[in-house]
């Protein structure tokens, strides 16, 4: 084969390789940018509240109210439980975003609540409990069922509203997020049946206004 023809083919092959490298680099940059721009499902103030709420029952209360705030931002009535007026400042600005973003937040908040409860059920020794000198401190055996029932009560509030929204949303990302949240609500509600039965005379947990 003439040297000139071999040289031409080599140059063409190198050009093709260069184009492939550029395309691959572009895809990698695009993927990295997508991850970098992923929305945080908790605001900075909510993150601080989560860090402070180490006991599982308090943490679930924070996650539930965070989800309530996103329903409120979309003007969806889920019978949200109000917090004490003097504690409102701790939560900071109301979450903002498009509906698909807020529904994404709700799905991830439910998933975190489920994960936190499941992790504690599998590793009870890892539980962070109130300080021993706290006279109001409660054992894990007492606060764990409270946390599960609190989350289930919230799921029971969310489920009808989510189903109603599902009927009005066409196929797409938003519908997928709502559907996933409904499935999580069903899972959470069903989890109550796995708890020990409450003994007669045990006072039911009242709706908390102090988160």
PDB file of C-alpha atoms in Angstrom, residues 8-181:
ATOM      1  CA  UNK A   8      -4.211   9.340   5.121  1.00  0.00           C
ATOM      2  CA  UNK A   9      -5.933   6.436   6.851  1.00  0.00           C
ATOM      3  CA  UNK A  10      -3.869   6.990   9.980  1.00  0.00           C
ATOM      4  CA  UNK A  11      -4.818  10.678  10.063  1.00  0.00           C
ATOM      5  CA  UNK A  12      -8.510   9.805   9.561  1.00  0.00           C
ATOM      6  CA  UNK A  13      -8.371   7.241  12.373  1.00  0.00           C
ATOM      7  CA  UNK A  14      -6.780   9.779  14.697  1.00  0.00           C
ATOM      8  CA  UNK A  15      -9.469  12.330  13.835  1.00  0.00           C
ATOM      9  CA  UNK A  16     -12.191   9.794  14.635  1.00  0.00           C
ATOM     10  CA  UNK A  17     -10.486   8.922  17.924  1.00  0.00           C
ATOM     11  CA  UNK A  18     -10.252  12.599  18.826  1.00  0.00           C
ATOM     12  CA  UNK A  19     -13.973  13.076  18.130  1.00  0.00           C
ATOM     13  CA  UNK A  20     -14.834  10.088  20.359  1.00  0.00           C
ATOM     14  CA  UNK A  21     -12.682  11.478  23.179  1.00  0.00           C
ATOM     15  CA  UNK A  22     -14.428  14.858  22.918  1.00  0.00           C
ATOM     16  CA  UNK A  23     -17.879  13.201  23.015  1.00  0.00           C
ATOM     17  CA  UNK A  24     -16.933  11.048  26.013  1.00  0.00           C
ATOM     18  CA  UNK A  25     -15.545  14.053  27.865  1.00  0.00           C
ATOM     19  CA  UNK A  26     -18.733  16.001  27.151  1.00  0.00           C
ATOM     20  CA  UNK A  27     -20.904  13.195  28.496  1.00  0.00           C
ATOM     21  CA  UNK A  28     -18.761  12.919  31.619  1.00  0.00           C
ATOM     22  CA  UNK A  29     -18.933  16.670  32.221  1.00  0.00           C
ATOM     23  CA  UNK A  30     -22.694  16.663  31.705  1.00  0.00           C
ATOM     24  CA  UNK A  31     -23.165  13.813  34.179  1.00  0.00           C
ATOM     25  CA  UNK A  32     -20.942  15.522  36.731  1.00  0.00           C
ATOM     26  CA  UNK A  33     -22.848  18.778  36.323  1.00  0.00           C
ATOM     27  CA  UNK A  34     -26.155  17.012  36.882  1.00  0.00           C
ATOM     28  CA  UNK A  35     -24.915  15.471  40.124  1.00  0.00           C
ATOM     29  CA  UNK A  36     -23.405  18.752  41.268  1.00  0.00           C
ATOM     30  CA  UNK A  37     -26.676  20.587  40.665  1.00  0.00           C
ATOM     31  CA  UNK A  38     -28.837  17.981  42.409  1.00  0.00           C
ATOM     32  CA  UNK A  39     -31.303  19.690  44.724  1.00  0.00           C
ATOM     33  CA  UNK A  40     -30.846  19.343  48.480  1.00  0.00           C
ATOM     34  CA  UNK A  41     -34.067  17.952  49.925  1.00  0.00           C
ATOM     35  CA  UNK A  42     -33.530  19.756  53.227  1.00  0.00           C
ATOM     36  CA  UNK A  43     -32.931  23.460  53.740  1.00  0.00           C
ATOM     37  CA  UNK A  44     -29.900  24.582  55.749  1.00  0.00           C
ATOM     38  CA  UNK A  45     -32.106  25.316  58.772  1.00  0.00           C
ATOM     39  CA  UNK A  46     -33.787  21.919  58.525  1.00  0.00           C
ATOM     40  CA  UNK A  47     -30.391  20.218  58.414  1.00  0.00           C
ATOM     41  CA  UNK A  48     -29.505  21.877  61.718  1.00  0.00           C
ATOM     42  CA  UNK A  49     -32.795  20.745  63.257  1.00  0.00           C
ATOM     43  CA  UNK A  50     -32.111  17.180  62.103  1.00  0.00           C
ATOM     44  CA  UNK A  51     -28.658  17.275  63.705  1.00  0.00           C
ATOM     45  CA  UNK A  52     -30.158  18.448  66.965  1.00  0.00           C
ATOM     46  CA  UNK A  53     -32.912  15.802  66.908  1.00  0.00           C
ATOM     47  CA  UNK A  54     -30.823  12.758  67.739  1.00  0.00           C
ATOM     48  CA  UNK A  55     -33.548  10.668  69.400  1.00  0.00           C
ATOM     49  CA  UNK A  56     -35.587   8.799  66.792  1.00  0.00           C
ATOM     50  CA  UNK A  57     -38.990  10.144  67.882  1.00  0.00           C
ATOM     51  CA  UNK A  58     -37.778  13.755  67.697  1.00  0.00           C
ATOM     52  CA  UNK A  59     -36.070  13.148  64.365  1.00  0.00           C
ATOM     53  CA  UNK A  60     -39.224  11.707  62.817  1.00  0.00           C
ATOM     54  CA  UNK A  61     -41.153  14.757  64.026  1.00  0.00           C
ATOM     55  CA  UNK A  62     -38.667  17.019  62.236  1.00  0.00           C
ATOM     56  CA  UNK A  63     -38.817  15.017  58.995  1.00  0.00           C
ATOM     57  CA  UNK A  64     -42.617  14.978  59.091  1.00  0.00           C
ATOM     58  CA  UNK A  65     -42.854  18.734  59.583  1.00  0.00           C
ATOM     59  CA  UNK A  66     -40.336  19.255  56.773  1.00  0.00           C
ATOM     60  CA  UNK A  67     -42.642  17.263  54.484  1.00  0.00           C
ATOM     61  CA  UNK A  68     -45.669  19.216  55.759  1.00  0.00           C
ATOM     62  CA  UNK A  69     -43.935  22.459  54.780  1.00  0.00           C
ATOM     63  CA  UNK A  70     -43.540  21.296  51.189  1.00  0.00           C
ATOM     64  CA  UNK A  71     -47.203  20.349  50.915  1.00  0.00           C
ATOM     65  CA  UNK A  72     -48.049  23.775  52.301  1.00  0.00           C
ATOM     66  CA  UNK A  73     -45.740  25.407  49.734  1.00  0.00           C
ATOM     67  CA  UNK A  74     -47.820  23.705  47.003  1.00  0.00           C
ATOM     68  CA  UNK A  75     -51.061  24.678  48.806  1.00  0.00           C
ATOM     69  CA  UNK A  76     -51.989  21.014  49.264  1.00  0.00           C
ATOM     70  CA  UNK A  77     -53.975  20.422  52.450  1.00  0.00           C
ATOM     71  CA  UNK A  78     -52.676  17.411  54.386  1.00  0.00           C
ATOM     72  CA  UNK A  79     -53.917  18.455  57.811  1.00  0.00           C
ATOM     73  CA  UNK A  80     -50.492  19.647  58.877  1.00  0.00           C
ATOM     74  CA  UNK A  81     -49.856  19.766  62.621  1.00  0.00           C
ATOM     75  CA  UNK A  82     -48.728  23.269  63.623  1.00  0.00           C
ATOM     76  CA  UNK A  83     -45.607  23.878  65.646  1.00  0.00           C
ATOM     77  CA  UNK A  84     -45.304  26.303  68.526  1.00  0.00           C
ATOM     78  CA  UNK A  85     -45.203  29.864  67.275  1.00  0.00           C
ATOM     79  CA  UNK A  86     -42.027  30.617  69.218  1.00  0.00           C
ATOM     80  CA  UNK A  87     -40.224  27.777  67.363  1.00  0.00           C
ATOM     81  CA  UNK A  88     -41.139  28.907  63.850  1.00  0.00           C
ATOM     82  CA  UNK A  89     -37.969  30.992  63.448  1.00  0.00           C
ATOM     83  CA  UNK A  90     -35.840  27.863  63.802  1.00  0.00           C
ATOM     84  CA  UNK A  91     -37.196  26.515  60.517  1.00  0.00           C
ATOM     85  CA  UNK A  92     -36.145  29.458  58.397  1.00  0.00           C
ATOM     86  CA  UNK A  93     -37.706  30.399  55.042  1.00  0.00           C
ATOM     87  CA  UNK A  94     -40.449  28.266  53.538  1.00  0.00           C
ATOM     88  CA  UNK A  95     -39.052  25.791  50.958  1.00  0.00           C
ATOM     89  CA  UNK A  96     -39.446  26.911  47.362  1.00  0.00           C
ATOM     90  CA  UNK A  97     -39.221  25.226  43.986  1.00  0.00           C
ATOM     91  CA  UNK A  98     -41.252  23.734  41.191  1.00  0.00           C
ATOM     92  CA  UNK A  99     -43.845  21.090  42.012  1.00  0.00           C
ATOM     93  CA  UNK A 100     -41.650  18.302  40.700  1.00  0.00           C
ATOM     94  CA  UNK A 101     -38.845  19.476  43.009  1.00  0.00           C
ATOM     95  CA  UNK A 102     -41.097  19.700  46.056  1.00  0.00           C
ATOM     96  CA  UNK A 103     -42.595  16.277  45.385  1.00  0.00           C
ATOM     97  CA  UNK A 104     -39.033  15.022  45.014  1.00  0.00           C
ATOM     98  CA  UNK A 105     -38.236  16.470  48.434  1.00  0.00           C
ATOM     99  CA  UNK A 106     -41.253  14.723  49.951  1.00  0.00           C
ATOM    100  CA  UNK A 107     -40.280  11.358  48.480  1.00  0.00           C
ATOM    101  CA  UNK A 108     -36.742  11.686  49.825  1.00  0.00           C
ATOM    102  CA  UNK A 109     -37.967  12.829  53.244  1.00  0.00           C
ATOM    103  CA  UNK A 110     -40.206   9.773  53.502  1.00  0.00           C
ATOM    104  CA  UNK A 111     -37.336   7.561  52.378  1.00  0.00           C
ATOM    105  CA  UNK A 112     -35.001   9.053  54.985  1.00  0.00           C
ATOM    106  CA  UNK A 113     -37.573   8.526  57.722  1.00  0.00           C
ATOM    107  CA  UNK A 114     -37.988   4.888  56.653  1.00  0.00           C
ATOM    108  CA  UNK A 115     -34.216   4.394  56.480  1.00  0.00           C
ATOM    109  CA  UNK A 116     -33.639   5.941  59.907  1.00  0.00           C
ATOM    110  CA  UNK A 117     -36.257   3.682  61.492  1.00  0.00           C
ATOM    111  CA  UNK A 118     -35.049   0.565  59.650  1.00  0.00           C
ATOM    112  CA  UNK A 119     -31.419   1.247  60.576  1.00  0.00           C
ATOM    113  CA  UNK A 120     -32.346   1.637  64.224  1.00  0.00           C
ATOM    114  CA  UNK A 121     -34.435  -1.538  64.163  1.00  0.00           C
ATOM    115  CA  UNK A 122     -31.445  -3.458  62.777  1.00  0.00           C
ATOM    116  CA  UNK A 123     -28.875  -1.767  65.033  1.00  0.00           C
ATOM    117  CA  UNK A 124     -30.604  -0.756  68.293  1.00  0.00           C
ATOM    118  CA  UNK A 125     -27.248  -0.408  70.046  1.00  0.00           C
ATOM    119  CA  UNK A 126     -26.526   2.564  67.793  1.00  0.00           C
ATOM    120  CA  UNK A 127     -29.454   4.527  69.202  1.00  0.00           C
ATOM    121  CA  UNK A 128     -28.671   7.948  70.642  1.00  0.00           C
ATOM    122  CA  UNK A 129     -30.754   8.382  73.761  1.00  0.00           C
ATOM    123  CA  UNK A 130     -31.272  11.338  76.112  1.00  0.00           C
ATOM    124  CA  UNK A 131     -28.645  11.826  78.779  1.00  0.00           C
ATOM    125  CA  UNK A 132     -29.018   9.435  81.755  1.00  0.00           C
ATOM    126  CA  UNK A 133     -29.440  12.314  84.223  1.00  0.00           C
ATOM    127  CA  UNK A 134     -32.479  13.536  82.309  1.00  0.00           C
ATOM    128  CA  UNK A 135     -35.428  12.601  84.504  1.00  0.00           C
ATOM    129  CA  UNK A 136     -37.715  12.655  81.462  1.00  0.00           C
ATOM    130  CA  UNK A 137     -35.481  10.314  79.458  1.00  0.00           C
ATOM    131  CA  UNK A 138     -37.302   7.395  77.865  1.00  0.00           C
ATOM    132  CA  UNK A 139     -35.837   4.042  76.822  1.00  0.00           C
ATOM    133  CA  UNK A 140     -35.580   3.039  73.165  1.00  0.00           C
ATOM    134  CA  UNK A 141     -38.302   0.424  73.655  1.00  0.00           C
ATOM    135  CA  UNK A 142     -40.672   3.284  74.399  1.00  0.00           C
ATOM    136  CA  UNK A 143     -39.632   5.950  71.902  1.00  0.00           C
ATOM    137  CA  UNK A 144     -39.204   3.601  68.914  1.00  0.00           C
ATOM    138  CA  UNK A 145     -42.930   2.695  68.673  1.00  0.00           C
ATOM    139  CA  UNK A 146     -43.763   6.372  69.152  1.00  0.00           C
ATOM    140  CA  UNK A 147     -41.582   7.241  66.156  1.00  0.00           C
ATOM    141  CA  UNK A 148     -43.151   4.561  63.959  1.00  0.00           C
ATOM    142  CA  UNK A 149     -46.696   5.567  64.883  1.00  0.00           C
ATOM    143  CA  UNK A 150     -45.919   9.263  64.357  1.00  0.00           C
ATOM    144  CA  UNK A 151     -44.621   8.534  60.867  1.00  0.00           C
ATOM    145  CA  UNK A 152     -47.603   6.296  60.131  1.00  0.00           C
ATOM    146  CA  UNK A 153     -50.001   9.042  61.228  1.00  0.00           C
ATOM    147  CA  UNK A 154     -48.307  11.429  58.807  1.00  0.00           C
ATOM    148  CA  UNK A 155     -48.408   8.835  56.009  1.00  0.00           C
ATOM    149  CA  UNK A 156     -52.140   8.391  56.618  1.00  0.00           C
ATOM    150  CA  UNK A 157     -52.561  12.166  56.204  1.00  0.00           C
ATOM    151  CA  UNK A 158     -50.450  12.311  53.055  1.00  0.00           C
ATOM    152  CA  UNK A 159     -51.875   9.316  51.217  1.00  0.00           C
ATOM    153  CA  UNK A 160     -55.324  10.734  50.240  1.00  0.00           C
ATOM    154  CA  UNK A 161     -53.776  14.010  49.086  1.00  0.00           C
ATOM    155  CA  UNK A 162     -51.134  12.206  47.036  1.00  0.00           C
ATOM    156  CA  UNK A 163     -53.735   9.979  45.391  1.00  0.00           C
ATOM    157  CA  UNK A 164     -55.799  13.057  44.519  1.00  0.00           C
ATOM    158  CA  UNK A 165     -52.738  14.721  42.969  1.00  0.00           C
ATOM    159  CA  UNK A 166     -51.874  11.550  41.065  1.00  0.00           C
ATOM    160  CA  UNK A 167     -55.225  11.670  39.289  1.00  0.00           C
ATOM    161  CA  UNK A 168     -54.472  15.145  37.925  1.00  0.00           C
ATOM    162  CA  UNK A 169     -50.864  14.670  36.808  1.00  0.00           C
ATOM    163  CA  UNK A 170     -49.929  13.220  33.395  1.00  0.00           C
ATOM    164  CA  UNK A 171     -47.225  10.619  32.939  1.00  0.00           C
ATOM    165  CA  UNK A 172     -43.763  11.916  33.696  1.00  0.00           C
ATOM    166  CA  UNK A 173     -41.298  12.616  36.492  1.00  0.00           C
ATOM    167  CA  UNK A 174     -43.817  14.289  38.789  1.00  0.00           C
ATOM    168  CA  UNK A 175     -46.283  11.420  38.510  1.00  0.00           C
ATOM    169  CA  UNK A 176     -43.512   8.915  39.191  1.00  0.00           C
ATOM    170  CA  UNK A 177     -42.489  10.760  42.361  1.00  0.00           C
ATOM    171  CA  UNK A 178     -46.071  10.936  43.635  1.00  0.00           C
ATOM    172  CA  UNK A 179     -46.617   7.247  42.930  1.00  0.00           C
ATOM    173  CA  UNK A 180     -43.409   6.328  44.768  1.00  0.00           C
ATOM    174  CA  UNK A 181     -44.492   8.415  47.762  1.00  0.00           C
TER     175      UNK A 181
END
